[in-house]
XYZ file of C-alpha atoms in Angstrom:
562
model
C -4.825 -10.772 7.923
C -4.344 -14.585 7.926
C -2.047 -15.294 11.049
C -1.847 -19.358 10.570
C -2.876 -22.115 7.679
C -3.093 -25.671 8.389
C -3.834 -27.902 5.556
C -4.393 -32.286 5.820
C -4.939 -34.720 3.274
C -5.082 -32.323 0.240
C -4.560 -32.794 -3.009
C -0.556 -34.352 -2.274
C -0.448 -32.154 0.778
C -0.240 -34.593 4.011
C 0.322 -32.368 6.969
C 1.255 -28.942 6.419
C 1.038 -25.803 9.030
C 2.431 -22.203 7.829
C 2.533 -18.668 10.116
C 2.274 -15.685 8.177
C 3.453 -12.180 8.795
C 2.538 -8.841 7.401
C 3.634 -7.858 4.206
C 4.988 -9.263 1.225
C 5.157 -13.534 1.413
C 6.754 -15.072 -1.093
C 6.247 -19.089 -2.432
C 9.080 -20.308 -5.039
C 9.522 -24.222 -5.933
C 9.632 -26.417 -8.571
C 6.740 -26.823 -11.512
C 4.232 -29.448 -10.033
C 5.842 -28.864 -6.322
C 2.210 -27.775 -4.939
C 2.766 -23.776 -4.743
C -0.848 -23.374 -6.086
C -2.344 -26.121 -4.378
C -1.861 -24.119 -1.110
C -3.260 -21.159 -2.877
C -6.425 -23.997 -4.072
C -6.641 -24.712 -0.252
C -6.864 -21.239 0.491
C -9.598 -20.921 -2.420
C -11.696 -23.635 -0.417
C -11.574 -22.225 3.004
C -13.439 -19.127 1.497
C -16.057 -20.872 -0.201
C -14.341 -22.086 -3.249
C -15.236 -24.653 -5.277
C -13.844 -28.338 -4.545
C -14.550 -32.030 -5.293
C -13.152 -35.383 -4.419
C -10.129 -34.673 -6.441
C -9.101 -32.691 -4.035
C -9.252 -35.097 -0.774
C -5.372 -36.857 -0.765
C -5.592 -40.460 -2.285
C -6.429 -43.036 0.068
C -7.765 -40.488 2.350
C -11.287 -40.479 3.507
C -11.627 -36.720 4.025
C -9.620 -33.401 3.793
C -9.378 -30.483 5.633
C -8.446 -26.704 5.557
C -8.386 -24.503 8.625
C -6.933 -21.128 9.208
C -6.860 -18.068 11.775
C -7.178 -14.596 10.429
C -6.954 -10.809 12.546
C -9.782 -9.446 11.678
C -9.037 -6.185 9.856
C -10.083 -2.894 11.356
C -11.200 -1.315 8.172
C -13.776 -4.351 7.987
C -14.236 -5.130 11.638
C -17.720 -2.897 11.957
C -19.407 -5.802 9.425
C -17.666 -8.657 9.880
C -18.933 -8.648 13.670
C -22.025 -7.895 12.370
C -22.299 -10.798 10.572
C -20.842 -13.219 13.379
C -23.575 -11.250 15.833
C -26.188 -11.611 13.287
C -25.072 -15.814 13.375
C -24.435 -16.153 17.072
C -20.853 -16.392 16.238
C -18.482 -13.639 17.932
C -16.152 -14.966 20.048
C -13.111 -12.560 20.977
C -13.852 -9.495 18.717
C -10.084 -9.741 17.225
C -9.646 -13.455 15.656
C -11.861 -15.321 13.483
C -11.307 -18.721 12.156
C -12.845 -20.508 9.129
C -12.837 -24.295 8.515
C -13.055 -26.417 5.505
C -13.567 -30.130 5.573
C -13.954 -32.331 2.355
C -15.264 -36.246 2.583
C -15.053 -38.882 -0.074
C -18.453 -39.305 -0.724
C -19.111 -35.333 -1.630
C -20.464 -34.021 1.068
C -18.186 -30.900 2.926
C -18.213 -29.437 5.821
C -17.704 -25.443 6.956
C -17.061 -24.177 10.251
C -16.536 -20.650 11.529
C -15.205 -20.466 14.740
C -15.544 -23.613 15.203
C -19.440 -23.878 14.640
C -20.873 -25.616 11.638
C -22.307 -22.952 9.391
C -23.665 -23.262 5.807
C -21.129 -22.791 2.460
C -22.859 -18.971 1.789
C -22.063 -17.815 5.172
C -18.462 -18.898 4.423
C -18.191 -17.417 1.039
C -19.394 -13.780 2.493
C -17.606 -13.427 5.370
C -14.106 -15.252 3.071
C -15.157 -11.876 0.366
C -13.980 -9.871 3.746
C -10.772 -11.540 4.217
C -9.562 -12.881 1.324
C -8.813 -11.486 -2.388
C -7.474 -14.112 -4.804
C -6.252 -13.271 -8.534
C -5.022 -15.754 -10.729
C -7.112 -18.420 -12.138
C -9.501 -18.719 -9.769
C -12.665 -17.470 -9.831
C -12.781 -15.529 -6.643
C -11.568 -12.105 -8.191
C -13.654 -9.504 -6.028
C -13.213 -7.093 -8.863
C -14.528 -8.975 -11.146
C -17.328 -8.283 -9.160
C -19.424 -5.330 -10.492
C -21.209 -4.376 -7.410
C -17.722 -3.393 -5.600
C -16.728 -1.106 -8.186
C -18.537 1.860 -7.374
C -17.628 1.088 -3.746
C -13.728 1.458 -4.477
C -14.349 4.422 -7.053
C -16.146 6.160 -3.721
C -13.237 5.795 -1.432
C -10.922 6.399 -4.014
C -12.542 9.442 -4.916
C -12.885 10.251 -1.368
C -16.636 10.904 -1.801
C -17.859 9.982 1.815
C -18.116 13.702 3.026
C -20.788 14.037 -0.121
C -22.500 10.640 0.114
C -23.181 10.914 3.636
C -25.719 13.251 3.546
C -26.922 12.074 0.258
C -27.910 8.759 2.248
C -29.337 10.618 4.715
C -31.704 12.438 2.511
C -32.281 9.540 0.464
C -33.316 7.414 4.244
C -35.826 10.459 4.998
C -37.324 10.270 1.353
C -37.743 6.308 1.286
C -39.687 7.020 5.133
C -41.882 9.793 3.634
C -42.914 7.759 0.423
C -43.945 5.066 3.513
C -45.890 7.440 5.257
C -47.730 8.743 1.412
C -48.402 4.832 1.127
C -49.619 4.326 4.427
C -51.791 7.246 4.083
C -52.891 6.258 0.819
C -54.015 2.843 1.383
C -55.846 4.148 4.703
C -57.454 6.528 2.837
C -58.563 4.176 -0.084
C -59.497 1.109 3.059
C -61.484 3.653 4.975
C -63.384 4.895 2.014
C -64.519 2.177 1.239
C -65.749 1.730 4.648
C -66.845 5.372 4.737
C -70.908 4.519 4.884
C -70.309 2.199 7.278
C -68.498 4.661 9.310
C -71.487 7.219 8.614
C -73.994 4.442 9.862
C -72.208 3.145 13.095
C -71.533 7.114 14.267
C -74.748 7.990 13.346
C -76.330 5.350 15.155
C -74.297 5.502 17.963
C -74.506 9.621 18.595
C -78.269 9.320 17.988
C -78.494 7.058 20.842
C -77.093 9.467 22.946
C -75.944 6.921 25.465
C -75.191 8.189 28.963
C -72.781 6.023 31.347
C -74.825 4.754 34.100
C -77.839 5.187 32.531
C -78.610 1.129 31.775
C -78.662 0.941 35.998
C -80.972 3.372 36.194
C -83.235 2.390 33.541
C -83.166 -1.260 35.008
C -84.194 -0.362 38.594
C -87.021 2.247 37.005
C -88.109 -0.990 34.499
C -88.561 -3.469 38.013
C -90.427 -0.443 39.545
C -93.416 -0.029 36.526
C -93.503 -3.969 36.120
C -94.149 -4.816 39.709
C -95.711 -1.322 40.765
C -99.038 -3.393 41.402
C -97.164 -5.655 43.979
C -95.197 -2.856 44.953
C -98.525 -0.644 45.978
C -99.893 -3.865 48.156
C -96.841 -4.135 49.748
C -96.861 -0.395 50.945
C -100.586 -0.422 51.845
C -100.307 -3.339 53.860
C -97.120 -2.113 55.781
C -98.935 1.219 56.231
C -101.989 -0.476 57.161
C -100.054 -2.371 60.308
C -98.227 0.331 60.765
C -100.840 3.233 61.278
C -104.736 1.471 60.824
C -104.629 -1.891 62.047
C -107.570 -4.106 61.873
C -110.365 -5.437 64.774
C -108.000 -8.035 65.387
C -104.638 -6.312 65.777
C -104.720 -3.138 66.381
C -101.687 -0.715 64.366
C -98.701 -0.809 65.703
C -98.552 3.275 66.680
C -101.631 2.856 68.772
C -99.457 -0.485 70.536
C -96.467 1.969 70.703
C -98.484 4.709 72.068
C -99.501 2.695 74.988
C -96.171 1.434 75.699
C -94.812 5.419 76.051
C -97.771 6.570 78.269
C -96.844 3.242 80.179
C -93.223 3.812 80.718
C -93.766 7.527 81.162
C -95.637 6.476 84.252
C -92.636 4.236 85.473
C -90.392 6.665 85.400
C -92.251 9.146 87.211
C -92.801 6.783 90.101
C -88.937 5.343 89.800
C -87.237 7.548 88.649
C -83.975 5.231 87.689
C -86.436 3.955 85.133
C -86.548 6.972 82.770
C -84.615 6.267 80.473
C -86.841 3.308 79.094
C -89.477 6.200 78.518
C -87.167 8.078 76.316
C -85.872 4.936 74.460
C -89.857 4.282 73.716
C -90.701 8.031 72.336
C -87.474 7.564 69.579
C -89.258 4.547 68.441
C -92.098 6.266 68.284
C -91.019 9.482 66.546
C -89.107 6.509 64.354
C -92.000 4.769 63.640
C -93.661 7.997 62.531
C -90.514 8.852 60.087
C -91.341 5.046 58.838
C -95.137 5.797 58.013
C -94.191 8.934 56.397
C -92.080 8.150 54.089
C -93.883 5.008 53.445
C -96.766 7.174 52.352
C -94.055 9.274 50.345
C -93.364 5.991 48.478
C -96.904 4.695 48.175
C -97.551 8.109 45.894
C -94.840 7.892 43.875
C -95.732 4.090 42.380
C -96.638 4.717 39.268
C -99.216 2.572 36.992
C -97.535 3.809 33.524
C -97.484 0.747 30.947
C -96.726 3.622 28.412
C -93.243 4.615 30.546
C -92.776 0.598 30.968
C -92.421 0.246 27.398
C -90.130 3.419 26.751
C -88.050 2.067 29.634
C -87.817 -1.643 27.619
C -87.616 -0.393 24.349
C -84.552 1.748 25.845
C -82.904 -1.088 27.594
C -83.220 -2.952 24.289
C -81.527 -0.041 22.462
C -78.583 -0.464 25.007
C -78.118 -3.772 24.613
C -78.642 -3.806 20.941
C -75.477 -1.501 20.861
C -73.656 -2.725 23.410
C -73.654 -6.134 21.252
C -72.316 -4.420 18.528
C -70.150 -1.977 19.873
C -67.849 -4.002 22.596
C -69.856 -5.133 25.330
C -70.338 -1.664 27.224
C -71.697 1.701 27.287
C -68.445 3.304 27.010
C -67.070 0.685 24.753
C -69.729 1.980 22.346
C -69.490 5.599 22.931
C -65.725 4.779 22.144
C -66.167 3.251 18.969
C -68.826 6.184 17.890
C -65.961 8.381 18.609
C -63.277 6.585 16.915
C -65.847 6.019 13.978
C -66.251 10.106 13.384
C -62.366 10.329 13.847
C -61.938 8.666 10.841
C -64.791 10.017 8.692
C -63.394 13.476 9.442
C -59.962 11.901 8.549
C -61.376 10.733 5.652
C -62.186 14.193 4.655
C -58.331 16.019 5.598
C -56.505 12.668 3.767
C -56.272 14.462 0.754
C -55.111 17.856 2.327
C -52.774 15.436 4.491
C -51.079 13.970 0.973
C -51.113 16.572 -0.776
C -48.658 18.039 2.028
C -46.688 14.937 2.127
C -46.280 14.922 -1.813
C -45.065 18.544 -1.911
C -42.651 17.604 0.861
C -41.525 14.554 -1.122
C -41.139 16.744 -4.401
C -39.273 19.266 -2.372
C -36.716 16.234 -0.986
C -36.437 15.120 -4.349
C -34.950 17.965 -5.801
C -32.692 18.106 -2.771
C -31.619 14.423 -3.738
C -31.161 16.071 -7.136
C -28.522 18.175 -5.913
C -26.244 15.870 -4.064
C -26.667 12.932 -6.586
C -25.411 15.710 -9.609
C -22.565 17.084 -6.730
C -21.786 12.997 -6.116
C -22.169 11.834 -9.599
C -19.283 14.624 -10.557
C -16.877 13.771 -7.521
C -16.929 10.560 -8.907
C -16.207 11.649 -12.583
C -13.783 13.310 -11.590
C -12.164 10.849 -9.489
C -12.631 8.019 -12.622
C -10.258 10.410 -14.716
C -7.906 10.395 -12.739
C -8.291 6.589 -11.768
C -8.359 5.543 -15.296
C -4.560 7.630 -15.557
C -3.244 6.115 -12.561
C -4.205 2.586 -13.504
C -2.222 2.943 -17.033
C 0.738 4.320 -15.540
C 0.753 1.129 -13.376
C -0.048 -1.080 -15.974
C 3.284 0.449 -18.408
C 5.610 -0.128 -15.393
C 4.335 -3.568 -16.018
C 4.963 -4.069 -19.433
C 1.361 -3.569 -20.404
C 1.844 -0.369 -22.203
C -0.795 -0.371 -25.186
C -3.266 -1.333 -21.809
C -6.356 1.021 -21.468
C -8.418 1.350 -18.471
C -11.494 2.975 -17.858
C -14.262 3.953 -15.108
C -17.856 4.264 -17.082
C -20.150 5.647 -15.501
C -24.009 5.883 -16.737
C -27.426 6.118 -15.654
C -30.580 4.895 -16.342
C -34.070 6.678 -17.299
C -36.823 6.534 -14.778
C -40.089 8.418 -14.984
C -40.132 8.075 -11.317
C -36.634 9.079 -10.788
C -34.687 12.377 -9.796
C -34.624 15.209 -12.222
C -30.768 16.090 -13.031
C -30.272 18.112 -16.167
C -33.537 18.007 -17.353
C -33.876 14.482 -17.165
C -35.451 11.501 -14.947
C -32.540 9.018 -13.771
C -33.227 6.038 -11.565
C -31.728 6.614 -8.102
C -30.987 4.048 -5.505
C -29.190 4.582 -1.432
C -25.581 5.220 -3.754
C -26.760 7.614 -5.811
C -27.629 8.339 -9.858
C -24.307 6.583 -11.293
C -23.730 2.942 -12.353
C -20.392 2.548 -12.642
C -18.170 -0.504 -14.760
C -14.567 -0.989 -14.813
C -13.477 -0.994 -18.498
C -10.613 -2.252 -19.859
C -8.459 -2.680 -23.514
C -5.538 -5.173 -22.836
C -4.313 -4.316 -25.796
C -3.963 -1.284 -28.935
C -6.620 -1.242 -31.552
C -9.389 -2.933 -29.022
C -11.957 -1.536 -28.002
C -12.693 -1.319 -23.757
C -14.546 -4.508 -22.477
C -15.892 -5.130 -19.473
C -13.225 -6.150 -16.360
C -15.543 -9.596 -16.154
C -14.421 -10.622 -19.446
C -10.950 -10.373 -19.444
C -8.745 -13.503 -20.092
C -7.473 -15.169 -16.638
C -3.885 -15.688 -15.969
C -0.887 -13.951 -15.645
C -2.586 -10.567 -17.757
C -5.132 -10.987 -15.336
C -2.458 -10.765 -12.288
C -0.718 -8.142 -13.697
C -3.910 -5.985 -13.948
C -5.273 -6.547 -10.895
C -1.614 -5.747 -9.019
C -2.448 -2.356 -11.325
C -5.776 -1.697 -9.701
C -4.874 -2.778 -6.304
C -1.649 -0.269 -6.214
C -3.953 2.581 -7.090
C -6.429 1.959 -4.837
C -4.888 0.325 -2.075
C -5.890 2.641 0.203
C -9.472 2.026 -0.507
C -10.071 -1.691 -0.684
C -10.100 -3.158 2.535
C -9.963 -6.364 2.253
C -6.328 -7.568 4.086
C -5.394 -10.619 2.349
C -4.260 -10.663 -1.651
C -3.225 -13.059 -3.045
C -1.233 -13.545 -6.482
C -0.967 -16.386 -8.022
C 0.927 -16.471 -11.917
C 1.494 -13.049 -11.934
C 4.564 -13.555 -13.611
C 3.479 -15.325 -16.830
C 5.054 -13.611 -19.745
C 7.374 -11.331 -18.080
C 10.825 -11.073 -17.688
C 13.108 -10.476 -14.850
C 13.506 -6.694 -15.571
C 9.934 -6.711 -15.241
C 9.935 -8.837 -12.320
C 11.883 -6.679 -10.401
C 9.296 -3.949 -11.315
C 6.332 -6.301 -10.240
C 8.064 -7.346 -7.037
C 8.416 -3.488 -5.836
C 4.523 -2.941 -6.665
C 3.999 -5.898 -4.778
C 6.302 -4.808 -2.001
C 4.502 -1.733 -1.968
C 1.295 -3.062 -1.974
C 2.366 -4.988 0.999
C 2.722 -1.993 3.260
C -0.913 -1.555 3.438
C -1.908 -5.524 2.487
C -0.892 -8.933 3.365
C -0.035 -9.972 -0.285
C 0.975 -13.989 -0.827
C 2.441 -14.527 -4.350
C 3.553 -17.866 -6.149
C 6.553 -16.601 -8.753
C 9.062 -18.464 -10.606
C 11.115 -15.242 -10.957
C 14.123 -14.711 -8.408
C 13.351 -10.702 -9.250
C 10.224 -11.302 -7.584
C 10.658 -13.590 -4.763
C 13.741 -11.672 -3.228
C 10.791 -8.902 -2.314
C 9.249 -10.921 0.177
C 9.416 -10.463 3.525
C 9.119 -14.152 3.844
C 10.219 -16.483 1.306
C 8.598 -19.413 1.555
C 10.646 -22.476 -0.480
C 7.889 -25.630 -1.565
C 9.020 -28.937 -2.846
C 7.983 -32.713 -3.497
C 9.484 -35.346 -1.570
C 9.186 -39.144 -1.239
C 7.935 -40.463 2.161
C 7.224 -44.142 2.560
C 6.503 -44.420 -1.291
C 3.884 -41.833 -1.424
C 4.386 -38.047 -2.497
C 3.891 -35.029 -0.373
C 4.498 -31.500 -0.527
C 6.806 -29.853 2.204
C 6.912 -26.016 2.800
C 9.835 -24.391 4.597
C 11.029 -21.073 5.902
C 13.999 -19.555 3.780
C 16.324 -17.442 5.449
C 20.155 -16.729 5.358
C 21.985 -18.813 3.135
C 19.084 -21.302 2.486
C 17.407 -17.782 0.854
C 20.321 -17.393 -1.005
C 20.613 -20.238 -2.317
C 17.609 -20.808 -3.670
C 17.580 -17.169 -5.450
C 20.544 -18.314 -7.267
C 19.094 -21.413 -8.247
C 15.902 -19.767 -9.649
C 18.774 -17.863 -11.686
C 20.421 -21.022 -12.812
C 22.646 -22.888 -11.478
C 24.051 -22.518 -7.823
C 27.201 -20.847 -8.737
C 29.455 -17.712 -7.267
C 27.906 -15.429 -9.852
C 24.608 -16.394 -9.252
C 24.877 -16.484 -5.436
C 26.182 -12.720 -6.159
C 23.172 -12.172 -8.240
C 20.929 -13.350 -5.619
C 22.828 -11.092 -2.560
């Protein structure tokens, strides 16, 4: 609810700063005394339209600021909003800001932070409700009516599941499109796919295998130098040559020679030992030498398998990732989707039949919604022409339509294909006939003014338990109407104020002695310019002015006002 309003330099309004209560407030004043131009000011905080007819004259710039409670009802997405703008502050207040300059430009603020005018205007459509000649009527606004028919017709128990139904269809018809455009990107990739598994699993790659192969390859190509090397270790090793004779014959001497120092000292014979394990070494060393000299193989035929293999590996480890297993990866991955290729179809054909099957669920709750809510319009349509005969509007008829559009594509109720959306089948219009012999128009093209008032203090009796927003405000919803029906007006509005803030601007006494506050406005004269001054009526200074809304301050009147 709005808690405080301070207004500067607007229109004739100087310096003006107003506390608000709950319930019913109350403005009464003069013709021309700038009631309404608070209500304009109030317009502009919320994203109204202004211009620089509005900034005080001789003023460079105007401004509008006020502090509202944020409403429980509406607290969930209002914070959701500030969150979503980096603009929470305390979780309970919220304060919007309105400042007009001279040369056009104007300037919003929510909590205290620039923000643009559209982030004004939808977090004001949370706060604020205006009806008079403004513009900002919120049910003039189509896309709210089947919102307040819902929580007048209590449907939340029934569109609850519906939504969650209609959430698990709109993921399934993602996962059929997915799936589909896989299946259609893959097969056109599908002999590609063919080629690169194919050519991969024909390989028949082995990890490790490329080391091996490498180390076999340096063997064949050097197997010449390899052979020479051998012989002419062996050779030293075992044949030696007139000139140096092999080192086992050298090493032979040196054991017989040792052997015969340690049998004369005998603290020596350990040398003799360490001599026969190089000899038995040396042996191991010509063996296996030998062992190696037969296995060197002269095979040019092998040495090109082994290159044309290495190739091979290379060749796909180029294309394939840079590795062996990179390869073999991709040759798996690659028959993966060939044999997903193949199951797609099975795969949406399941998905569809799922999707057909949630669809005639959908069916079921949107026909069990759609007549909730037809019910619920019936008796809305009732309610709202009782209200508007207490108000003197008794030819008025009102009217909830509700329709629905074909859609080859849409849910099948009653035979039919209707276009569905996250609400449900129904489209639904408030309808109205001001008058007898008319025929129902839309609510957006109604005529503004008091009419207008009185009709929307109609709807907003019947379903003030389901609009949320906190803050209404009336502004000539008097026009036309006497005090009989003033008093009549004033009790809907009092009523309306137990479960709304409600400001009104009234010329009738009827109405104003409702209020909970009474709020008296007037011009005065200060240093030859004109201003508006609002002040708090209470006691005597309440009755005072009731009686002189009735006429004249007299006894009778004063008794009228009591």
């Amino acid at each position: 609810m709005l808690t405080e309003l301070r207004i500067e330099n607007f229109a004739i309004i100087s310096a003006l700063e107003i506390r608000f209560q709950p319930g019913l407030t109350t403005f009464t004043g003069e013709t021309g005394a700038g009631k309404s131009i608070i209500l304009d000011a109030i317009m502009a905080l919320v994203g109204g339209k202004t211009d620089a007819g509005d900034i005080r004259a001789g003023a460079e710039r105007a401004s509008v600021e006020a502090e509202f409670r944020i409403p429980p009802a509406s607290r969930d997405e209002i914070t959701a909003i500030l969150q979503r703008e980096a603009l929470e502050e305390d979780g309970e207040h919220i304060t919007l800001a309105r400042e007009l300059r001279r040369e056009g430009r104007s300037v919003a603020r929510i909590n205290g932070r620039a923000v643009s005018l559209g982030l004004l205007r939808e977090l004001g459509a949370y706060l604020v409700d205006i009806h008079g000649q403004s513009e900002h009527l919120s049910l003039l606004d189509v896309r709210q009516h089947l919102g307040l028919l819902d929580r007048y017709a209590e449907s939340g128990a029934l569109l609850a599941p519906y939504r969650s139904s209609y959430q698990r269809l709109q993921s399934l018809r993602r996962s059929i499109h997915s799936l589909r455009q896989a299946e259609q990107e893959a097969r056109q990739r599908q002999d590609l796919l063919a080629f690169q598994a194919q050519e991969i699993e024909t390989a028949r790659l082995q990890p490790g295998e490329e080391d091996d192969l490498t180390r076999e390859r340096d063997r064949l190509a050097n197997a010449e130098a390899l052979a020479s090397h051998a012989q002419q270790a062996l050779t030293l090793l075992e044949e030696g040559t007139p000139e140096n004779p092999a080192l086992s014959d050298l090493l032979g001497g040196l054991v017989e020679n040792l052997a015969a120092l340690g049998r004369l000292d005998a603290s020596q014979s350990a040398l003799a030992e360490q001599a026969e394990n190089l000899a038995e070494s040396l042996s191991d060393l010509g063996r296996e030498l030998r062992d190696y000299q037969e296995q060197i193989e002269f095979n040019p035929r092998r040495l090109e398998q082994v290159e044309e293999r290495l190739h091979l590996i290379q060749t796909l480890k180029k294309k394939y990732g840079g590795s062996i297993q990179s390869a073999l990866d991709f040759g798996r991955e690659a028959r993966q989707k060939l044999e997903s290729i193949e199951t797609a179809g099975e795969q949406i054909a399941l998905l569809e039949a799922e999707e057909a099957a949630l669809l005639d669920e959908l069916a079921t709750q949107a026909a069990a919604l759609s007549q909730r809510r037809r019910q619920a319009a019936g008796q809305l349509g009732q309610a709202v022409e009782a209200q508007l005969a207490d108000l003197s509007m008794n030819g008025a008829r009102f009217m909830v339509e509700l329709g629905s559009k074909p859609d080859p594509q849409g849910l099948p109720v009653e035979g039919e294909r209707v276009a569905f959306n996250e609400n449900g089948i129904d489209q639904v219009e408030f309808m109205i006939a001001p008058n007898p012999g008319e025929g129902f128009k839309p609510l957006v093209k109604i005529a503004s003014g008091g009419e207008t008032s009185r009709l929307m203090l109609a709807l907003k009796n019947v379903l003030a338990g389901a609009d949320h927003i906190p803050t209404l405000i009336f502004d000539e919803i008097d026009q036309g109407i006497g005090g009989r029906v003033g008093m009549v007006v004033g009790e809907k509005l009092w009523q309306l104020g137990r479960q709304h803030q409600v400001l009104v601007v009234t010329h009738l006494p009827q109405l104003a002695a409702f209020g909970g506050q009474h709020y008296g406005v007037q011009k005065q004269l200060e240093g030859g310019r004109t201003s508006t001054r609002v002040y708090l009526l209470d006691g005597q200074a309440r009755l005072d002015e009731l009686a002189a809304m009735l006429g004249n301050l007299t006894d009778a009147n004063l008794s009228a006002a009591q």
